[in-house]
Tab-separated table of C-alpha atoms in Angstrom:
chain	number	residue	atom	x	y	z
A	1	MET	CA	-24.556	-23.956	7.696
A	2	GLU	CA	-21.192	-24.430	5.952
A	3	LEU	CA	-20.912	-20.674	5.317
A	4	ALA	CA	-21.424	-20.080	9.028
A	5	ILE	CA	-18.656	-22.587	9.781
A	6	LEU	CA	-16.313	-20.746	7.403
A	7	VAL	CA	-16.990	-17.276	8.828
A	8	VAL	CA	-17.196	-18.233	12.497
A	9	THR	CA	-14.025	-20.335	12.369
A	10	LEU	CA	-12.149	-17.424	10.778
A	11	LEU	CA	-13.392	-14.920	13.352
A	12	VAL	CA	-12.617	-17.231	16.293
A	13	LEU	CA	-9.080	-17.923	15.070
A	14	LEU	CA	-8.430	-14.224	14.498
A	15	ALA	CA	-9.806	-13.402	17.953
A	16	LEU	CA	-7.433	-15.985	19.462
A	17	GLY	CA	-4.499	-14.199	17.857
A	18	VAL	CA	-3.757	-16.817	15.205
A	19	PRO	CA	-1.867	-15.243	12.262
A	20	VAL	CA	-4.088	-14.250	9.351
A	21	ALA	CA	-2.663	-16.835	6.925
A	22	TYR	CA	-3.265	-19.730	9.322
A	23	SER	CA	-6.708	-18.390	10.261
A	24	LEU	CA	-7.735	-18.370	6.612
A	25	LEU	CA	-6.271	-21.818	6.078
A	26	GLY	CA	-7.936	-23.228	9.216
A	27	ALA	CA	-11.342	-21.813	8.230
A	28	ALA	CA	-11.026	-23.278	4.731
A	29	MET	CA	-10.047	-26.699	6.095
A	30	ALA	CA	-12.950	-26.733	8.576
A	31	THR	CA	-15.363	-25.892	5.759
A	32	PHE	CA	-13.938	-28.546	3.432
A	33	ILE	CA	-14.323	-31.148	6.197
A	34	ALA	CA	-17.960	-30.081	6.672
A	35	LEU	CA	-18.504	-30.358	2.900
A	36	ASP	CA	-16.773	-33.761	2.805
A	37	ILE	CA	-14.153	-32.470	0.358
A	38	PRO	CA	-10.659	-34.041	0.601
A	39	LEU	CA	-8.235	-31.739	2.396
A	40	VAL	CA	-5.711	-32.206	-0.381
A	41	VAL	CA	-7.893	-29.802	-2.396
A	42	VAL	CA	-6.967	-27.036	0.072
A	43	PHE	CA	-3.302	-27.383	-0.740
A	44	GLN	CA	-4.017	-27.717	-4.447
A	45	ARG	CA	-5.847	-24.400	-4.341
A	46	MET	CA	-2.972	-22.826	-2.365
A	47	ALA	CA	-0.488	-23.998	-5.001
A	48	ALA	CA	-2.717	-22.697	-7.786
A	49	GLY	CA	-3.060	-19.349	-6.015
A	50	VAL	CA	0.672	-18.658	-5.979
A	51	SER	CA	1.423	-20.271	-9.362
A	52	VAL	CA	0.548	-17.101	-11.255
A	53	PHE	CA	3.237	-15.623	-13.505
A	54	THR	CA	2.447	-11.973	-12.682
A	55	LEU	CA	3.038	-12.677	-8.983
A	56	MET	CA	6.722	-13.171	-9.774
A	57	ALA	CA	6.965	-9.386	-9.760
A	58	ILE	CA	6.181	-9.248	-6.030
A	59	PRO	CA	9.494	-10.600	-4.636
A	60	PHE	CA	11.477	-8.432	-7.069
A	61	PHE	CA	9.641	-5.227	-6.171
A	62	ILE	CA	9.959	-6.052	-2.459
A	63	PHE	CA	13.691	-6.688	-2.936
A	64	ALA	CA	14.138	-3.469	-4.935
A	65	GLY	CA	12.311	-1.449	-2.274
A	66	ASP	CA	14.476	-2.856	0.522
A	67	LEU	CA	17.649	-2.201	-1.474
A	68	MET	CA	16.558	1.397	-2.034
A	69	TYR	CA	15.979	1.841	1.677
A	70	ARG	CA	19.392	0.421	2.603
A	71	SER	CA	21.156	2.341	-0.188
A	72	GLY	CA	20.319	5.686	1.386
A	73	ILE	CA	17.886	6.757	-1.332
A	74	ALA	CA	15.351	7.655	1.373
A	75	GLN	CA	17.813	10.100	2.939
A	76	ARG	CA	18.399	11.840	-0.404
A	77	LEU	CA	14.660	12.159	-1.009
A	78	VAL	CA	14.262	13.680	2.456
A	79	GLU	CA	16.895	16.295	1.576
A	80	VAL	CA	14.983	17.226	-1.586
A	81	ALA	CA	11.664	17.432	0.265
A	82	GLU	CA	13.231	19.480	3.048
A	83	GLY	CA	14.478	22.023	0.537
A	84	ALA	CA	11.041	22.225	-1.064
A	85	PHE	CA	8.769	22.263	2.000
A	86	GLY	CA	10.958	22.688	5.070
A	87	ARG	CA	10.527	26.442	5.480
A	88	ALA	CA	6.745	26.255	6.156
A	89	ARG	CA	5.387	26.100	9.698
A	90	GLY	CA	5.622	22.501	10.732
A	91	GLY	CA	7.760	22.045	7.654
A	92	LEU	CA	9.162	18.673	8.679
A	93	GLY	CA	5.624	17.277	8.593
A	94	LEU	CA	5.293	18.415	4.982
A	95	VAL	CA	8.770	17.067	4.282
A	96	ASN	CA	7.652	13.698	5.648
A	97	VAL	CA	4.634	13.541	3.333
A	98	GLY	CA	6.584	14.736	0.279
A	99	ALA	CA	9.462	12.325	0.872
A	100	SER	CA	7.028	9.453	1.464
A	101	ALA	CA	5.342	10.193	-1.867
A	102	MET	CA	8.691	10.167	-3.672
A	103	PHE	CA	9.866	7.043	-1.858
A	104	GLY	CA	6.569	5.365	-2.710
A	105	ALA	CA	7.353	6.039	-6.354
A	106	VAL	CA	10.442	3.852	-6.103
A	107	SER	CA	9.491	1.262	-3.460
A	108	GLY	CA	5.696	0.753	-3.632
A	109	SER	CA	5.547	-0.526	-0.058
A	110	ALA	CA	3.762	1.199	2.811
A	111	ILE	CA	5.732	-0.679	5.460
A	112	ALA	CA	9.052	0.109	3.738
A	113	SER	CA	8.050	3.771	3.549
A	114	ALA	CA	7.060	3.887	7.229
A	115	SER	CA	10.349	2.245	8.194
A	116	ALA	CA	12.489	4.449	5.949
A	117	MET	CA	10.811	7.760	6.777
A	118	GLY	CA	10.408	6.820	10.412
A	119	SER	CA	14.053	5.983	11.003
A	120	THR	CA	15.200	8.998	8.961
A	121	LEU	CA	12.788	11.757	9.999
A	122	MET	CA	11.269	10.880	13.376
A	123	PRO	CA	14.458	11.495	15.402
A	124	LEU	CA	14.976	14.784	13.558
A	125	MET	CA	11.376	15.852	14.156
A	126	LYS	CA	11.643	15.125	17.868
A	127	ASP	CA	14.913	17.066	18.080
A	128	LYS	CA	13.179	20.055	16.453
A	129	GLY	CA	10.427	20.067	19.085
A	130	TYR	CA	7.727	18.031	17.310
A	131	ASP	CA	5.603	15.742	19.476
A	132	GLY	CA	6.166	12.020	19.041
A	133	ASP	CA	2.522	11.276	18.254
A	134	TYR	CA	2.527	13.894	15.465
A	135	ALA	CA	5.667	12.385	13.953
A	136	VAL	CA	4.118	8.900	13.988
A	137	ASN	CA	0.775	10.068	12.598
A	138	VAL	CA	2.344	11.915	9.677
A	139	THR	CA	4.712	9.048	8.899
A	140	VAL	CA	2.188	6.196	8.886
A	141	THR	CA	-0.555	8.012	6.969
A	142	ALA	CA	1.906	9.381	4.407
A	143	ALA	CA	3.170	5.824	3.881
A	144	ILE	CA	-0.236	4.953	2.378
A	145	VAL	CA	0.568	7.206	-0.584
A	146	GLY	CA	3.131	4.600	-1.660
A	147	LEU	CA	0.288	2.141	-2.302
A	148	LEU	CA	-1.121	4.432	-4.995
A	149	ILE	CA	1.957	5.857	-6.705
A	150	PRO	CA	3.524	3.162	-8.926
A	151	PRO	CA	4.993	0.663	-8.702
A	152	SER	CA	2.783	-1.125	-6.161
A	153	HIS	CA	2.937	-4.879	-5.689
A	154	ASN	CA	-0.589	-4.808	-4.243
A	155	MET	CA	-1.856	-3.657	-7.654
A	156	ILE	CA	-0.234	-6.769	-9.106
A	157	ILE	CA	-2.110	-8.920	-6.589
A	158	TYR	CA	-5.357	-7.152	-7.535
A	159	SER	CA	-4.726	-7.753	-11.235
A	160	ALA	CA	-4.151	-11.464	-10.610
A	161	ALA	CA	-7.187	-11.752	-8.297
A	162	SER	CA	-9.524	-9.973	-10.720
A	163	GLY	CA	-9.651	-12.957	-13.041
A	164	ILE	CA	-10.220	-10.693	-16.067
A	165	GLY	CA	-6.662	-9.575	-16.691
A	166	VAL	CA	-6.845	-5.980	-15.508
A	167	SER	CA	-3.837	-4.230	-17.041
A	168	ILE	CA	-1.049	-3.655	-14.520
A	169	GLY	CA	0.225	-0.769	-16.637
A	170	ASP	CA	-3.193	0.904	-16.497
A	171	LEU	CA	-3.345	0.358	-12.728
A	172	PHE	CA	0.096	1.905	-12.281
A	173	LEU	CA	-0.897	4.959	-14.325
A	174	ALA	CA	-4.275	5.230	-12.610
A	175	GLY	CA	-2.646	5.583	-9.192
A	176	VAL	CA	-0.535	8.646	-10.019
A	177	VAL	CA	-3.126	11.439	-9.737
A	178	PRO	CA	-4.976	9.894	-6.755
A	179	GLY	CA	-1.606	9.453	-5.033
A	180	ILE	CA	-0.705	13.116	-5.564
A	181	LEU	CA	-4.169	14.196	-4.373
A	182	THR	CA	-3.875	12.109	-1.210
A	183	ALA	CA	-0.409	13.522	-0.502
A	184	LEU	CA	-1.658	17.105	-0.914
A	185	LEU	CA	-4.588	16.548	1.461
A	186	LEU	CA	-2.253	15.033	4.051
A	187	MET	CA	0.077	18.033	3.661
A	188	VAL	CA	-2.802	20.404	4.376
A	189	VAL	CA	-3.701	18.503	7.541
A	190	ALA	CA	-0.056	18.220	8.627
A	191	TRP	CA	0.355	21.985	8.195
A	192	ARG	CA	-2.903	22.784	10.026
A	193	VAL	CA	-2.097	20.558	13.004
A	194	ALA	CA	1.407	22.078	13.132
A	195	VAL	CA	-0.094	25.583	13.243
A	196	LEU	CA	-2.500	24.613	16.032
A	197	ARG	CA	0.345	23.103	18.048
A	198	GLY	CA	2.623	26.075	17.431
A	199	TYR	CA	5.509	24.252	15.789
A	200	ALA	CA	8.314	26.447	14.493
A	201	LYS	CA	9.035	27.338	10.880
A	202	GLY	CA	12.005	25.855	9.100
A	203	THR	CA	14.587	27.655	6.988
A	204	PHE	CA	15.314	27.353	3.282
A	205	PRO	CA	18.824	25.889	2.853
A	206	GLY	CA	19.472	27.896	-0.316
A	207	TRP	CA	19.127	27.084	-3.987
A	208	ARG	CA	22.623	25.673	-4.275
A	209	ILE	CA	22.061	23.068	-1.565
A	210	PHE	CA	18.540	22.281	-2.804
A	211	LEU	CA	19.616	21.762	-6.417
A	212	ARG	CA	22.562	19.663	-5.289
A	213	ALA	CA	20.219	17.440	-3.251
A	214	LEU	CA	17.886	17.162	-6.248
A	215	PHE	CA	20.795	16.225	-8.512
A	216	TYR	CA	21.869	13.405	-6.198
A	217	ALA	CA	18.275	12.154	-5.826
A	218	ILE	CA	17.603	11.929	-9.573
A	219	PRO	CA	19.261	8.497	-10.079
A	220	GLY	CA	16.992	7.026	-7.400
A	221	LEU	CA	13.857	8.649	-8.814
A	222	MET	CA	14.764	7.398	-12.285
A	223	ALA	CA	13.836	3.883	-11.160
A	224	ALA	CA	10.134	4.753	-11.319
A	225	ILE	CA	10.546	6.429	-14.716
A	226	ILE	CA	12.390	3.417	-16.147
A	227	ILE	CA	9.734	1.019	-14.831
A	228	MET	CA	6.766	2.984	-16.162
A	229	GLY	CA	8.486	3.974	-19.405
A	230	GLY	CA	9.420	0.391	-20.171
A	231	ILE	CA	5.924	-0.926	-19.457
A	232	LEU	CA	4.127	1.779	-21.454
A	233	SER	CA	6.474	1.504	-24.408
A	234	GLY	CA	6.107	-2.265	-24.503
A	235	VAL	CA	9.834	-2.847	-24.064
A	236	PHE	CA	9.169	-5.133	-21.103
A	237	THR	CA	6.253	-6.422	-19.047
A	238	ALA	CA	5.423	-5.436	-15.488
A	239	THR	CA	6.977	-8.684	-14.267
A	240	GLU	CA	10.176	-8.067	-16.221
A	241	SER	CA	10.252	-4.473	-14.989
A	242	SER	CA	10.460	-5.692	-11.391
A	243	ALA	CA	13.659	-7.630	-12.144
A	244	ILE	CA	15.063	-4.620	-14.016
A	245	ALA	CA	14.249	-2.462	-10.958
A	246	VAL	CA	16.402	-4.756	-8.805
A	247	VAL	CA	19.349	-4.640	-11.216
A	248	TYR	CA	19.071	-0.864	-11.586
A	249	THR	CA	18.887	-0.344	-7.814
A	250	ILE	CA	21.969	-2.502	-7.232
A	251	ILE	CA	23.904	-0.468	-9.808
A	252	ILE	CA	22.763	2.855	-8.331
A	253	GLY	CA	23.425	1.785	-4.737
A	254	ALA	CA	26.785	0.121	-5.345
A	255	VAL	CA	28.281	2.228	-8.153
A	256	VAL	CA	26.632	5.666	-8.109
A	257	TYR	CA	25.911	6.229	-4.400
A	258	ARG	CA	28.538	3.697	-3.217
A	259	SER	CA	26.461	3.009	-0.131
A	260	LEU	CA	25.372	-0.557	-0.900
A	261	GLY	CA	27.913	-3.106	0.280
A	262	TRP	CA	27.758	-6.870	0.557
A	263	THR	CA	26.407	-6.769	4.113
A	264	LYS	CA	23.481	-4.488	3.221
A	265	PHE	CA	22.807	-6.522	0.091
A	266	THR	CA	22.545	-9.796	2.008
A	267	GLU	CA	20.418	-8.157	4.702
A	268	ALA	CA	18.031	-6.871	2.023
A	269	ALA	CA	17.911	-10.303	0.380
A	270	MET	CA	17.173	-12.072	3.681
A	271	GLN	CA	14.460	-9.574	4.630
A	272	SER	CA	12.885	-9.751	1.179
A	273	VAL	CA	12.764	-13.552	1.322
A	274	LYS	CA	10.972	-13.388	4.674
A	275	ILE	CA	8.445	-10.811	3.487
A	276	THR	CA	7.851	-12.633	0.192
A	277	ALA	CA	7.281	-15.916	2.016
A	278	MET	CA	4.713	-14.264	4.282
A	279	VAL	CA	2.954	-12.539	1.385
A	280	LEU	CA	2.772	-15.687	-0.756
A	281	LEU	CA	1.590	-17.795	2.193
A	282	ILE	CA	-1.173	-15.275	2.794
A	283	ILE	CA	-2.094	-15.245	-0.903
A	284	GLY	CA	-2.172	-19.057	-1.032
A	285	SER	CA	-4.290	-19.325	2.122
A	286	ALA	CA	-6.612	-16.567	0.903
A	287	THR	CA	-7.023	-18.408	-2.408
A	288	ALA	CA	-8.124	-21.568	-0.578
A	289	PHE	CA	-10.494	-19.495	1.560
A	290	GLY	CA	-11.848	-17.780	-1.559
A	291	TYR	CA	-12.402	-21.168	-3.209
A	292	ALA	CA	-14.487	-22.223	-0.216
A	293	LEU	CA	-16.494	-19.005	-0.580
A	294	ALA	CA	-17.012	-19.748	-4.276
A	295	ILE	CA	-18.225	-23.286	-3.572
A	296	LEU	CA	-20.747	-21.873	-1.110
A	297	GLU	CA	-21.784	-19.248	-3.705
A	298	ALA	CA	-21.066	-16.437	-1.236
A	299	PRO	CA	-20.020	-13.959	-3.962
A	300	THR	CA	-23.292	-14.488	-5.847
A	301	LYS	CA	-25.352	-14.203	-2.682
A	302	LEU	CA	-23.609	-10.984	-1.629
A	303	ALA	CA	-23.927	-9.518	-5.110
A	304	ASN	CA	-27.633	-10.332	-5.175
A	305	LEU	CA	-28.068	-8.832	-1.725
A	306	ILE	CA	-26.393	-5.561	-2.680
A	307	THR	CA	-28.068	-5.229	-6.080
A	308	SER	CA	-31.475	-6.118	-4.602
A	309	THR	CA	-31.005	-3.294	-2.119
A	310	THR	CA	-30.063	-0.714	-4.750
A	311	ASP	CA	-28.736	-0.438	-8.293
A	312	ASN	CA	-27.620	3.155	-7.790
A	313	PRO	CA	-23.853	3.281	-8.522
A	314	ILE	CA	-23.254	5.869	-5.788
A	315	LEU	CA	-24.996	3.792	-3.117
A	316	VAL	CA	-23.345	0.573	-4.310
A	317	LEU	CA	-19.899	2.185	-4.068
A	318	LEU	CA	-20.727	3.555	-0.613
A	319	ILE	CA	-21.778	0.090	0.571
A	320	VAL	CA	-18.654	-1.504	-0.914
A	321	ASN	CA	-16.426	1.148	0.675
A	322	VAL	CA	-17.981	0.549	4.082
A	323	ILE	CA	-17.502	-3.222	3.709
A	324	LEU	CA	-13.825	-2.773	2.782
A	325	LEU	CA	-13.182	-0.223	5.543
A	326	VAL	CA	-14.655	-2.571	8.165
A	327	LEU	CA	-12.782	-5.622	6.874
A	328	GLY	CA	-9.554	-3.627	6.698
A	329	THR	CA	-9.636	-2.982	10.435
A	330	PHE	CA	-9.027	-6.633	11.319
A	331	MET	CA	-7.416	-8.256	8.274
A	332	ASP	CA	-4.252	-7.449	6.335
A	333	MET	CA	-4.292	-5.987	2.839
A	334	SER	CA	-3.002	-8.854	0.697
A	335	PRO	CA	-5.530	-11.514	1.795
A	336	LEU	CA	-8.364	-9.022	1.550
A	337	ILE	CA	-7.445	-8.204	-2.043
A	338	VAL	CA	-7.415	-11.902	-2.953
A	339	ILE	CA	-10.683	-12.656	-1.136
A	340	THR	CA	-12.795	-9.584	-1.864
A	341	THR	CA	-11.799	-8.808	-5.456
A	342	PRO	CA	-13.637	-11.815	-7.013
A	343	ILE	CA	-16.651	-11.004	-4.807
A	344	LEU	CA	-16.944	-7.232	-5.139
A	345	LEU	CA	-15.512	-6.532	-8.594
A	346	PRO	CA	-18.458	-8.160	-10.437
A	347	VAL	CA	-20.872	-6.204	-8.220
A	348	VAL	CA	-19.397	-2.795	-9.045
A	349	MET	CA	-18.939	-3.684	-12.707
A	350	GLN	CA	-22.686	-4.396	-12.900
A	351	VAL	CA	-23.342	-0.732	-12.095
A	352	GLY	CA	-20.774	0.544	-14.580
A	353	VAL	CA	-17.612	0.960	-12.475
A	354	ASP	CA	-14.383	0.476	-14.410
A	355	PRO	CA	-12.193	-2.330	-12.941
A	356	VAL	CA	-9.114	-0.074	-13.083
A	357	HIS	CA	-10.959	2.629	-11.149
A	358	PHE	CA	-12.148	0.077	-8.595
A	359	GLY	CA	-8.585	-1.146	-8.160
A	360	ILE	CA	-7.476	2.332	-7.062
A	361	ILE	CA	-10.481	2.606	-4.712
A	362	MET	CA	-9.477	-0.715	-3.172
A	363	MET	CA	-5.807	0.278	-2.782
A	364	LEU	CA	-6.612	3.411	-0.775
A	365	ASN	CA	-9.497	1.835	1.129
A	366	LEU	CA	-7.501	-1.144	2.338
A	367	GLY	CA	-4.482	1.116	2.846
A	368	ILE	CA	-6.511	3.011	5.440
A	369	GLY	CA	-6.939	-0.331	7.207
A	370	LEU	CA	-3.149	-0.573	7.518
A	371	VAL	CA	-3.173	2.433	9.864
A	372	THR	CA	-6.338	1.412	11.755
A	373	PRO	CA	-6.306	-0.776	14.888
A	374	PRO	CA	-6.524	-3.582	15.797
A	375	VAL	CA	-4.572	-4.989	12.802
A	376	GLY	CA	-2.903	-1.852	11.486
A	377	SER	CA	0.517	-3.214	10.518
A	378	VAL	CA	1.869	0.122	9.238
A	379	LEU	CA	0.608	1.892	12.374
A	380	PHE	CA	2.418	-0.635	14.566
A	381	VAL	CA	5.633	-0.315	12.547
A	382	GLY	CA	5.548	3.483	12.768
A	383	SER	CA	4.819	3.423	16.488
A	384	ALA	CA	7.663	0.973	17.089
A	385	VAL	CA	10.146	3.015	15.052
A	386	GLY	CA	9.056	6.241	16.751
A	387	ASN	CA	8.964	4.632	20.205
A	388	VAL	CA	5.446	5.982	20.744
A	389	PRO	CA	2.657	3.764	22.181
A	390	VAL	CA	-0.036	2.934	19.619
A	391	GLU	CA	-2.719	4.143	22.022
A	392	GLN	CA	-1.078	7.566	22.233
A	393	ALA	CA	-0.756	7.879	18.449
A	394	VAL	CA	-4.368	6.828	17.786
A	395	LYS	CA	-5.745	9.518	20.109
A	396	THR	CA	-4.515	12.298	17.792
A	397	ILE	CA	-4.526	10.620	14.376
A	398	TRP	CA	-8.122	11.551	13.508
A	399	PRO	CA	-7.356	14.657	11.403
A	400	PHE	CA	-5.118	12.495	9.215
A	401	TYR	CA	-7.821	9.823	8.968
A	402	SER	CA	-10.170	12.572	7.811
A	403	ALA	CA	-7.778	13.500	4.999
A	404	LEU	CA	-7.530	9.873	3.867
A	405	LEU	CA	-11.317	9.414	3.966
A	406	LEU	CA	-11.847	12.651	2.025
A	407	ALA	CA	-9.360	11.454	-0.594
A	408	LEU	CA	-11.208	8.116	-0.744
A	409	MET	CA	-14.550	9.826	-1.372
A	410	ILE	CA	-13.125	12.100	-4.071
A	411	ILE	CA	-11.352	9.214	-5.814
A	412	THR	CA	-14.475	7.036	-5.559
A	413	PHE	CA	-16.896	9.520	-7.081
A	414	VAL	CA	-14.598	11.297	-9.547
A	415	PRO	CA	-13.456	8.345	-11.674
A	416	GLN	CA	-11.615	10.538	-14.196
A	417	LEU	CA	-8.944	11.198	-11.590
A	418	SER	CA	-7.992	7.541	-11.992
A	419	LEU	CA	-8.920	6.911	-15.612
A	420	ALA	CA	-7.719	10.026	-17.448
A	421	LEU	CA	-4.005	9.133	-17.417
A	422	PRO	CA	-4.442	5.507	-18.610
A	423	ALA	CA	-6.722	6.780	-21.391
A	424	MET	CA	-4.000	9.142	-22.615
A	425	PHE	CA	-1.619	6.234	-23.297
A	426	LYS	CA	-4.072	4.059	-25.227
């Protein structure tokens, strides 16, 4: 009965348009009232959920990503990608994917990538004769690559939610190859759709211009190398690396590129505070909701249900992927990580799935939800930036969905793609 109250209350609040954080909080409170548990416990669980040291990295990585966007690093990465891929048919689509992958390596945010690439490339694509829906579709799906290529603050949330101390360094390394694979599959689809639509070929700007663009982009790309190098060498932790990323980005933007002034700095700080507040509120509310699930033994019941159906690892992973894909269509990524990780991680570990591997599966799976209606936040951001109705973009996004789903299946059933790189550094 109480489990029904929890689930139904959540679904009703979401259907009424109540923000996800408040829907989770309202469902938890209704369940605690039904269980005759003091409501103060809800807020105690919220406080406990955000009082995790590793979560301190989230505001710093968000701040660093916003500073990189406002410092013009995105524009320099676009210039590099344009030199590398721009001469192919539909070259700006390939440029979009390549630049998104590189920007993901320094920002780790899908929304930041969609905003940066959208504002930089969408007007140019439209001027070159590309359809608006194509520009939006490439931009939003390519933004998902940033969730896999380190650093990714969602991996930090997963590590904290796992409860077993999954190594953030291993997660960062594990996302590199899957991120590259996903980017390549999206490039193939972007090229194929461009051929079918008859988009024109681009022109190679010349080696001198390309190498000059690469030279100017190197300081920005070095942020990812410094972060990963420091973590792997043991010089600093993942949390400390996030603060170092902020300091490094400020130096690069203000001293090297000279494009980061006081106004842009304060704008980035204000925006980062807003995003961090939303993320932490969602995490706190999801923690209270997850505590209610734990009291009702929902994780154990679901685990028993799945394992009683089958103990075949392939079937278990298929079932888990379907569950995550469905949930991702109507709930945002951060709360889903907090809620589903304690439930599903023990299930997949029972059939021999490595927690690092499962973390990468979850990143891409829930990332697909970010570009899927009705709660596809990255899809809505891309559509708004590109001034293209969501309905129009969704009608032609299916080839790109296919690429993401194919990448998900390959990453799910070829675990060495995720685990080989972490194993090399142990």
